[in-house]
XYZ file of C-alpha atoms in Angstrom:
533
model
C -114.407 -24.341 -47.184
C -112.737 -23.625 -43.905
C -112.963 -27.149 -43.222
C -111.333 -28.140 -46.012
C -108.544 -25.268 -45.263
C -108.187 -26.455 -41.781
C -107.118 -30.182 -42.780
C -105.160 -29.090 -45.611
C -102.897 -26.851 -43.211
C -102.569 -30.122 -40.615
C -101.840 -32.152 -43.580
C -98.890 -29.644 -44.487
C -97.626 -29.496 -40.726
C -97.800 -33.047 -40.601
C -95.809 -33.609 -44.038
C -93.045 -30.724 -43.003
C -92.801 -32.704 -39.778
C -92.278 -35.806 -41.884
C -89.976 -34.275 -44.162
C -87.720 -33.002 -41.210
C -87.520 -36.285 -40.110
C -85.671 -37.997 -42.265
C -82.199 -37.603 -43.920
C -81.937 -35.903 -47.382
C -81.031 -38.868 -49.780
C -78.008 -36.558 -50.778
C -76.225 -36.579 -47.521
C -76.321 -40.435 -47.213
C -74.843 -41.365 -50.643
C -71.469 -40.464 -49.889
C -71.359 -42.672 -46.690
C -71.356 -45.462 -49.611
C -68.658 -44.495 -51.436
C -64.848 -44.401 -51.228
C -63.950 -40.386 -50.799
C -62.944 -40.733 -46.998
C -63.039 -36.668 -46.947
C -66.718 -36.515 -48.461
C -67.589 -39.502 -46.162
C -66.448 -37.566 -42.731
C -67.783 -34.426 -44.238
C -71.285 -36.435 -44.614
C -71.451 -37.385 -40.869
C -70.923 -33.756 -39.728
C -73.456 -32.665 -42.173
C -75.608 -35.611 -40.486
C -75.011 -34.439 -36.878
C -75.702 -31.232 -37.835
C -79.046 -31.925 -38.496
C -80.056 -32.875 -35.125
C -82.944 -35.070 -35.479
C -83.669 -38.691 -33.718
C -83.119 -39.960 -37.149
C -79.620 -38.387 -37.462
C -78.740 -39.715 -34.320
C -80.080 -42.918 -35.148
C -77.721 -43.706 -38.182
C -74.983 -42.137 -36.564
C -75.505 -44.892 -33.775
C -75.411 -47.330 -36.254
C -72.831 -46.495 -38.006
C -70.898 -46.594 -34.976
C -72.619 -50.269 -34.393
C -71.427 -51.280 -37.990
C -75.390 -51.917 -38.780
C -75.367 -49.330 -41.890
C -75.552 -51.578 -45.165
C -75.685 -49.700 -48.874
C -77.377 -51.639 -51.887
C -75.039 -51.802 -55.275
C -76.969 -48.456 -56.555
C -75.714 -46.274 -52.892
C -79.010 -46.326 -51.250
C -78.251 -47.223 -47.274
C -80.757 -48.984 -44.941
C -80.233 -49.491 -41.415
C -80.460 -53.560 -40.832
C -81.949 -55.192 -37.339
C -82.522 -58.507 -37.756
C -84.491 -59.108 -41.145
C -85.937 -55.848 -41.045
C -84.477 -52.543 -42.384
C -84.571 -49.139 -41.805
C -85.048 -46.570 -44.696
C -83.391 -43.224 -43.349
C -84.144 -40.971 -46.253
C -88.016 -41.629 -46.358
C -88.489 -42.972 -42.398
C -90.002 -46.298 -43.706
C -89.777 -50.140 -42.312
C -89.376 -52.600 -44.694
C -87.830 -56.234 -45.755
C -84.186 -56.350 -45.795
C -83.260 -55.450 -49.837
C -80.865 -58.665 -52.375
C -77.688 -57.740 -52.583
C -76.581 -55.235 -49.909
C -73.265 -55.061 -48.241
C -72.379 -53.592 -45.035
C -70.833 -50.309 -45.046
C -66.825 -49.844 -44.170
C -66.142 -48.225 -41.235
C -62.217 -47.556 -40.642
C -60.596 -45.878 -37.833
C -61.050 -41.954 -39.658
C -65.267 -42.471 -39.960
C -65.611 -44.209 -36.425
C -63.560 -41.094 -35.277
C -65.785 -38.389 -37.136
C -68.795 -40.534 -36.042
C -68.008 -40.229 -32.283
C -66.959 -36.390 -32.847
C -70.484 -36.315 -33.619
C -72.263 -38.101 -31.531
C -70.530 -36.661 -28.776
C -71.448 -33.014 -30.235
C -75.381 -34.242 -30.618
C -75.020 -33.934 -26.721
C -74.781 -29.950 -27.044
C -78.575 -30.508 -27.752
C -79.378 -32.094 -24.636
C -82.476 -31.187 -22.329
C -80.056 -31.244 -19.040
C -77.624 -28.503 -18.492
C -74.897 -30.904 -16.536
C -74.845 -33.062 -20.028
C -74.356 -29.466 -22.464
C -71.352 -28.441 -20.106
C -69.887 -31.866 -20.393
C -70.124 -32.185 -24.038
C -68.693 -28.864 -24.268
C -65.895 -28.974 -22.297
C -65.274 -32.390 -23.993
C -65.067 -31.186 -27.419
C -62.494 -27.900 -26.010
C -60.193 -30.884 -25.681
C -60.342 -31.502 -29.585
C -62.327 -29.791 -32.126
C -63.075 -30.674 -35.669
C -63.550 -27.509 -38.143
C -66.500 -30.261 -39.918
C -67.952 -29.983 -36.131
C -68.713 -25.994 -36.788
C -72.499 -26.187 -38.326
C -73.403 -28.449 -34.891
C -71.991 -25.980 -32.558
C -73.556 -23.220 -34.287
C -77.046 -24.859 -34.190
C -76.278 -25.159 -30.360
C -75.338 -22.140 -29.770
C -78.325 -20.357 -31.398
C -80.166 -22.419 -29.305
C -78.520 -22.586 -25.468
C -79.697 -20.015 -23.269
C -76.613 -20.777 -20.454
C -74.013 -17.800 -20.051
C -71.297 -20.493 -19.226
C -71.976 -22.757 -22.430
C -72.307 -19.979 -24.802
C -68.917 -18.838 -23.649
C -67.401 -22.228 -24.243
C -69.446 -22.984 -27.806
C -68.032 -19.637 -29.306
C -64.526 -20.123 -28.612
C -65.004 -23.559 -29.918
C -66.316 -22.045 -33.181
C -63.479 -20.035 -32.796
C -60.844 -22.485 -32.265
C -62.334 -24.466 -34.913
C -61.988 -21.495 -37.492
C -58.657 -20.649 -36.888
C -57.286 -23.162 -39.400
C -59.484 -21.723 -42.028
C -58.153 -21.337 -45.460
C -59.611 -18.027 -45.621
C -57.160 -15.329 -43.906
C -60.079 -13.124 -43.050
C -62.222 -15.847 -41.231
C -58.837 -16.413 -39.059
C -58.302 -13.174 -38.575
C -61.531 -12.989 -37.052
C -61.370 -16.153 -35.029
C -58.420 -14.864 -33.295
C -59.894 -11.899 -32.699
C -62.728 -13.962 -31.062
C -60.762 -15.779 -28.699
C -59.123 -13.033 -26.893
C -61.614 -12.775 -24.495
C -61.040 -16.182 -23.512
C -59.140 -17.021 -20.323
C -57.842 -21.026 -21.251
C -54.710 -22.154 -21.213
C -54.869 -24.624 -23.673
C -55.309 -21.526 -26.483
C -51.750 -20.586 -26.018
C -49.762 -22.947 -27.383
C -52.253 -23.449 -30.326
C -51.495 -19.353 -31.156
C -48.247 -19.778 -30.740
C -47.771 -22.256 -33.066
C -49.117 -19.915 -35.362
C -46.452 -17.153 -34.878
C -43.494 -19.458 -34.982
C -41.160 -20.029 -37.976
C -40.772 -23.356 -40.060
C -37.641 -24.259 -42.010
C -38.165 -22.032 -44.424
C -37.867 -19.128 -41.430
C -41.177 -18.000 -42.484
C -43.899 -18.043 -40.188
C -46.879 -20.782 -40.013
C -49.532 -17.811 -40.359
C -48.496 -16.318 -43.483
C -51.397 -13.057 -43.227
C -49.518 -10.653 -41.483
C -52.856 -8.821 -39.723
C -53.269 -12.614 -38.427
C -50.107 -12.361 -36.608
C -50.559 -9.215 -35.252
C -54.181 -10.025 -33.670
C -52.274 -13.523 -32.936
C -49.782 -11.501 -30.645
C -52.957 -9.342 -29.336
C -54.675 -11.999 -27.816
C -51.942 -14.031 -26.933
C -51.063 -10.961 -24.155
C -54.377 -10.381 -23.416
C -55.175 -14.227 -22.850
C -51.987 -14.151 -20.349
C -52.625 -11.456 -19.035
C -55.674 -13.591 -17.811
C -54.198 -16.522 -17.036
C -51.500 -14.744 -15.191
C -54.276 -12.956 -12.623
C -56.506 -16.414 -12.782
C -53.096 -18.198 -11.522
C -53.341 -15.533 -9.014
C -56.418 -15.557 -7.895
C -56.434 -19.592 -7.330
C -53.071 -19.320 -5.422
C -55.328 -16.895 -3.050
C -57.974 -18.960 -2.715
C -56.150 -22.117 -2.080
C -53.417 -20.660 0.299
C -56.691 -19.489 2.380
C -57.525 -22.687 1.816
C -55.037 -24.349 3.361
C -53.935 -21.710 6.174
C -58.062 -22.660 7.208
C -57.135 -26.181 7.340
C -53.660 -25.474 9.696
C -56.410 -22.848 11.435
C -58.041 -25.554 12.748
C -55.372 -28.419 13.252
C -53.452 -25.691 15.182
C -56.670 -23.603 17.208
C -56.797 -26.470 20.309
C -53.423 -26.409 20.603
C -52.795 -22.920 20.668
C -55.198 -22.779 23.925
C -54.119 -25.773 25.642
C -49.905 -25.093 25.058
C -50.648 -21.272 25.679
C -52.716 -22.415 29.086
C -50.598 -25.287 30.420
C -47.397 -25.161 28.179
C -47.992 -28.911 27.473
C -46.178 -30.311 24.555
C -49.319 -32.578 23.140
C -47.477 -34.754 20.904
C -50.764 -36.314 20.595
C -52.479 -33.765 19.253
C -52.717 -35.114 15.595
C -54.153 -38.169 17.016
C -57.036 -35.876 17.904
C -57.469 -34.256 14.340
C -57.937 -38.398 13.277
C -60.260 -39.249 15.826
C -62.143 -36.642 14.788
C -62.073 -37.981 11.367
C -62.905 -41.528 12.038
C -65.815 -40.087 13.980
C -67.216 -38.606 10.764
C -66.474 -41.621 9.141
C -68.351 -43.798 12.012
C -71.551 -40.937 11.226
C -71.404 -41.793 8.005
C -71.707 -45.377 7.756
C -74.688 -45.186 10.398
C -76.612 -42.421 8.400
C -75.873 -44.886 5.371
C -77.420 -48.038 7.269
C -80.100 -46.615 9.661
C -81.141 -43.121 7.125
C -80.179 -43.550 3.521
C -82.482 -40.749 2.831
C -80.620 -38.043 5.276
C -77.177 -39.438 4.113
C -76.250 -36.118 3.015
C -76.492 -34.397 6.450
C -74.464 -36.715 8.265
C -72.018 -34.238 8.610
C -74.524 -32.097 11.001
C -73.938 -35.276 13.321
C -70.518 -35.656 12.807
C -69.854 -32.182 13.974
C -71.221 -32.301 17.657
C -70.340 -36.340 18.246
C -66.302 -35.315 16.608
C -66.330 -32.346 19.675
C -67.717 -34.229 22.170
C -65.748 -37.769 20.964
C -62.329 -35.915 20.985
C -62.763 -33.471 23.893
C -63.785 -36.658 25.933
C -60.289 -38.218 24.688
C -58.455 -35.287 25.858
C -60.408 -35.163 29.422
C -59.088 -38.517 30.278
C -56.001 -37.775 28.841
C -55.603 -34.731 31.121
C -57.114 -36.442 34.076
C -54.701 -39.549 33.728
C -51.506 -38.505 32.644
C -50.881 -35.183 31.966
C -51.924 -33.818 35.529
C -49.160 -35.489 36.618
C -46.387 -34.214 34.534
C -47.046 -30.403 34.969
C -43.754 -28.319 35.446
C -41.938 -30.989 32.940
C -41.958 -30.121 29.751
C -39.656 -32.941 28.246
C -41.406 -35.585 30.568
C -44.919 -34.342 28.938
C -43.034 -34.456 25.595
C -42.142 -38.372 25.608
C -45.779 -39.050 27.507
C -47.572 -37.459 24.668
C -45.773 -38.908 21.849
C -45.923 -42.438 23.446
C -49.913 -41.578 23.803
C -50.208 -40.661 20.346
C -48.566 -44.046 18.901
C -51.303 -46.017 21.142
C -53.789 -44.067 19.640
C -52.836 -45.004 16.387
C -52.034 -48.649 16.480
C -55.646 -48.857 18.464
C -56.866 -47.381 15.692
C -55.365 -49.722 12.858
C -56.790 -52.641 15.342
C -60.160 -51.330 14.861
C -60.479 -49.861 11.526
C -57.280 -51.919 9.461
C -54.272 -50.306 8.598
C -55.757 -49.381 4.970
C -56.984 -45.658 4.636
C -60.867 -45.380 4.669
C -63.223 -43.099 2.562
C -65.421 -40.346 3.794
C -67.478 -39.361 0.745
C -68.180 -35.422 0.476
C -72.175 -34.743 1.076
C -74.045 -33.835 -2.655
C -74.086 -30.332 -1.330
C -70.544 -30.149 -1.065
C -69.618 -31.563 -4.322
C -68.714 -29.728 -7.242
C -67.636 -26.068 -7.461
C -68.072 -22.332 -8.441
C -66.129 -21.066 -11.967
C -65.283 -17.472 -11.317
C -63.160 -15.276 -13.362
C -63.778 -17.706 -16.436
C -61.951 -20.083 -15.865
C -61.056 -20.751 -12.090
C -62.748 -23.436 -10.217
C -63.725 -22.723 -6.216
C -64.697 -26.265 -4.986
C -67.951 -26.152 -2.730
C -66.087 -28.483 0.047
C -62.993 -25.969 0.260
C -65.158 -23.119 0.391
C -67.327 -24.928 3.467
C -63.979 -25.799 5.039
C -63.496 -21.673 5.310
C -66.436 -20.847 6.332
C -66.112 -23.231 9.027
C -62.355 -22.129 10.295
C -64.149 -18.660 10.580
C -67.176 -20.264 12.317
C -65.085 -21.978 14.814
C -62.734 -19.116 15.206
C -65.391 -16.693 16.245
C -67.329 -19.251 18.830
C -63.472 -20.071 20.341
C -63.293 -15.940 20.710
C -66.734 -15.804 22.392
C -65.853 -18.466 24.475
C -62.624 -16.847 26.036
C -63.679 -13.511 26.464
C -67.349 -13.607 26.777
C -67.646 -16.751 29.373
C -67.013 -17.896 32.909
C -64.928 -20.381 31.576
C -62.861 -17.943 29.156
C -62.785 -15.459 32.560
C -61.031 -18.054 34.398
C -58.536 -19.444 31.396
C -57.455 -15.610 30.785
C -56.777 -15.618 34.852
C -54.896 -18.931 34.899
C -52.584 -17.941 31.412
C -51.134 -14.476 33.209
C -51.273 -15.503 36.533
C -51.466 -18.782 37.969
C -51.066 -18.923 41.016
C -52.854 -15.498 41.818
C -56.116 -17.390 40.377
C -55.280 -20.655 42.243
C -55.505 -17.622 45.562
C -58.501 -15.838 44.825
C -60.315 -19.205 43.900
C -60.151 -20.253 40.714
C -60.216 -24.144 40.623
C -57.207 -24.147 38.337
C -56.873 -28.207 38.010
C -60.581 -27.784 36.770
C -59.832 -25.200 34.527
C -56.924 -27.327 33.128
C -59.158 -30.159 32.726
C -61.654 -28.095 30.747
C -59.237 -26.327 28.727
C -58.320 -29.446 27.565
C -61.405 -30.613 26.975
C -61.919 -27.880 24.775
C -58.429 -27.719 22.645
C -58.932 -31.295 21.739
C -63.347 -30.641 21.240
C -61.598 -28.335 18.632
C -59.089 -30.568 16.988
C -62.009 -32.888 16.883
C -63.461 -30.102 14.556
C -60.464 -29.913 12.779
C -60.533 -33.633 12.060
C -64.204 -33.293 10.593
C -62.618 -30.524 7.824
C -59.981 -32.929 6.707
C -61.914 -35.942 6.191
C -63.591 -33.568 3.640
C -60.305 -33.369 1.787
C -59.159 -36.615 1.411
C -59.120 -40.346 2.859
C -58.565 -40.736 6.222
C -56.255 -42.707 7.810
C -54.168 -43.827 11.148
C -51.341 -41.246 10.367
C -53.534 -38.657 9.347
C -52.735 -36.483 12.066
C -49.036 -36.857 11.683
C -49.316 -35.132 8.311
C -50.130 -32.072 10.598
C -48.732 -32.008 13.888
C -45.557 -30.235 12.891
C -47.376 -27.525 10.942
C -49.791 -26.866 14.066
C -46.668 -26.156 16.322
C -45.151 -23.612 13.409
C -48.218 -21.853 13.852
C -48.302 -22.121 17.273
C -45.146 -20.641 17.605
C -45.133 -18.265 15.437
C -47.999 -16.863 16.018
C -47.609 -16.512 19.467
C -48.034 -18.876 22.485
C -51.577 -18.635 23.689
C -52.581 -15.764 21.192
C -55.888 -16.689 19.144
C -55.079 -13.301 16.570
C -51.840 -14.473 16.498
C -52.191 -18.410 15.604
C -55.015 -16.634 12.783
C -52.796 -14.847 11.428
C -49.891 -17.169 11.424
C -52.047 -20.149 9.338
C -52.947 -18.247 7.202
C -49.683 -16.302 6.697
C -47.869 -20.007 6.216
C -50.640 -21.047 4.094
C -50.371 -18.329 1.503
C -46.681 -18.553 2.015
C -46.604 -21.900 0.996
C -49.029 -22.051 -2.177
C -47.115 -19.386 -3.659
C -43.738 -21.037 -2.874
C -44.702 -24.656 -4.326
C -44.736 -23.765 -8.045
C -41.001 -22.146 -7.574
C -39.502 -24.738 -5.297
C -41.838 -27.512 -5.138
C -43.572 -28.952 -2.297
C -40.537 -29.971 -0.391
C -38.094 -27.083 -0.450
C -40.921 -24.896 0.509
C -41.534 -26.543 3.850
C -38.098 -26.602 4.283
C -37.612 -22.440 3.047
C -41.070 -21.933 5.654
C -39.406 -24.087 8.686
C -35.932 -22.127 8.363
C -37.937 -18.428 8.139
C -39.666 -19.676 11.598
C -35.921 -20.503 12.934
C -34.724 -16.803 11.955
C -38.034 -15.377 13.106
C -38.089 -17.059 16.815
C -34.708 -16.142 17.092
C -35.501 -12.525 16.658
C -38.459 -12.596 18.457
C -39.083 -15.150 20.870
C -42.337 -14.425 21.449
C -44.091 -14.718 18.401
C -46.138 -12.177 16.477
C -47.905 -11.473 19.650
C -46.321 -11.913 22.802
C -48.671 -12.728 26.068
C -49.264 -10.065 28.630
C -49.410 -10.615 32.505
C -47.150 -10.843 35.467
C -45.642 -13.755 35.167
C -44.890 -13.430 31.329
C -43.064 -10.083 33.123
């Protein structure tokens, strides 16, 4: 008797495992017949079923390989064989069937719904995509899918995203109630796309009477409308924060080496932004050989490119120092023209070697991607290393100059010269070094921007202007100061290109430097020693 009980209870499981399986015969018949609103309604019915068999004959719908015999029963055809969906059975292709119309409405509702089938994927990465796919354009037919996703996704992020679909979806609903309480839903939401969508509700037709005739509609309309801008507003914020950091990082480090060898020496490197793209191409040149000689390490090339772009760059500047600049001490406008002339020999040797054509330096897989925060703002991983960095290097500079022999002897040379030169200090080495160093770091600085975009032969250009603002206004020689000052210009300037654009904000930045120098010479922080005095 238990025996008996035993099989009868697998035979059950195995019949309500059959029965799942298939497609009731009731949903297929109107995918035969010539209501194009029961037919789309059918496929969302379909896809809400979520079964391999569902997605099957959604497929082939979408392959045009759905036939229906005379009496509306539909068979999927391969070959001479078909495909029974409402019983799961393989059998010979049935007289008289006819392939099933697809126009441009079903192949619509049918990729709707394939696309929401993804929502039941085992991988996270392919939920998030389907979901933030479907926020561009949601179907009300789509709701049953989402809803059988939602009940079962465990991720904070894609439940978020799948109610204010369900949301978005309802507010079109003929009941007033039902919209009431979509819009009521969505005001916890922090996309921008919601408020045009609500405020199409609120505004008047022809008639001067408003699209959303339920007047406790409007009202929770104009609720979450503030409250959703109110978002937005601090979100906007927020990301004009982050990226102005961003960006004063990336003038931290184009200007840092300059900063230490114009506050040292007073040399005008023109050439300086020819070290920020040797730097580059160095990272591009540890790339290619972790992609030929270790295809397994690829992603920690940038580990090499780090110590080879210091010692590459610094080695640049050495000669540099040791061949032409030396010489032109004492003469600024000399140093100027040397510089500059340097700088376009760097570049056309680099065209000669590399092309003229802009060359890619892919971000590592660790470095890809990005952090949402505040619901709706995205932190990219590679900006967020390129901080991290500027404060990295920042710190080791500051050790350097204040906790070393070599920063002892820098300090001595920048207040006093020739006192150093009489108590001992080798002050050509010390130039020499310093440099080294200034141009180590631009190196540095070149590694961060290849991280940002293609590199190329007049990368540095791009820069060279900016790291003399800073310079400058920051104060000559002052490490707090050029800190300060890059990241000053770079919040400056993200929060001046959505008023003025890109242009008119460099040039509102450059003529609040003018007005600023002229007030105060010196800079934020002006240099202390004899013969500053």
């Amino acid at each position: 008797m238990r025996l008996f009980t035993s099989l009868l209870a697998v035979a059950c499981l195995c019949l309500s495992s059959l029965a799942q399986a298939v497609i009731p015969a009731g949903l297929l018949t109107p995918l035969a017949g010539d209501d194009p609103e029961a037919r789309v309604a059918a496929v969302a019915q379909i896809a809400a079923l979520a079964t391999p068999d569902a997605a099957r004959l959604l497929q082939a719908l979408q392959d045009e390989a759905v036939y229906a015999t005379p009496d509306g029963k539909l068979y999927i055809v391969d070959g001479e064989q078909a495909y029974d969906p409402s019983t799961g059975q393989q059998l010979a292709v049935p007289d008289g069937i006819d392939g099933v119309i697809v126009n441009n409405r079903l192949r619509a509702a049918v990729a709707g719904a394939m696309s929401g089938l993804t929502l039941l994927a085992p991988e996270r990465a392919q939920r998030l995509a389907a979901a933030q796919q479907l926020q561009q354009s949601v179907d009300p037919a789509q709701i049953p899918l989402i809803r059988k996703a939602l009940a079962q996704e465990g991720d904070g992020e894609i439940r978020q995203i799948l109610q204010v679909l369900i949301a978005s979806a309802n507010l079109h609903a003929p009941d007033a109630a039902t919209r009431k309480q979509a819009v009521q839903a969505l005001a916890g939401s922090s996309d921008a796309r919601l408020l045009p969508v609500l405020q199409a509700m609120l505004e008047k037709g022809a008639d001067g009477r408003a699209h959303e005739p339920d007047q406790a509609v409007q009202l929770a309309a104009i609720e979450t409308l503030r409250q959703i801008k109110g978002r937005v507003a601090r979100m906007e914020f927020a990301g004009n924060v982050f990226y102005g950091i961003s960006l004063g990082s990336v003038l931290l480090l184009a200007a840092l080496g300059l900063a230490i060898t114009f506050g040292l020496m007073g040399i005008i490197n023109m050439a300086h932004g020819e070290l920020l793209m040797i730097g580059a191409y160095t990272t591009y040149l540890c790339q290619l050989f972790f992609r030929s000689y270790l295809p397994g390490m690829q992603d920690w090339y940038l580990l090499a490119a780090l110590p080879a772009a210091f010692f590459v760059a610094g080695l640049v500047g050495v000669l540099l120092e040791r061949t032409v600049i030396r010489w032109l001490y004492g003469r600024p406008l000399e140093t100027l023209l040397a510089t500059w002339g340097i700088s376009l020999i760097l570049m056309q040797a680099v065209r000669t070697i590399f092309g003229a054509q802009n060359v890619e330096v892919a971000n590592p897989a660790w470095m890809s991607g990005g952090v949402t925060v505040l619901g709706g703002l995205v932190l990219p991983y590679n900006r967020l290393a390129i901080i991290a960095f500027a404060i990295v290097v920042v710190v080791a500079v500051w050790l350097i100059l204040n906790k070393t022999r070599l920063g002892l002897f820098v300090r001595a040379v920048t207040q006093n010269r020739r006192m150093a030169d009489c108590v001992g200090v080798a002050t050509g080495k010390v130039d020499m070094l310093t440099f080294g160093l200034g141009s180590g770091i631009a190196g540095l600085g070149g590694v961060a921007l290849s991280q940002l975009g293609n590199v190329g032969p007049d990368l540095g250009q791009s820069y060279i202007v900016d790291s003399f603002m800073v310079v400058v206004l920051g104060g000559v020689g002052q490490l707090a100061g050029t800190v300060i000052a890059a990241l000053g210009l770079g919040e400056v300037n993200k929060f001046l290109e959505p008023v003025a654009g890109a242009v008119l904000a460099k040039i509102a930045i450059l003529v609040f430097i003018i007005i600023f120098i002229q007030r105060r010479p010196q800079g934020l922080f002006a240099m202390k020693g004899r013969s500053v005095e």
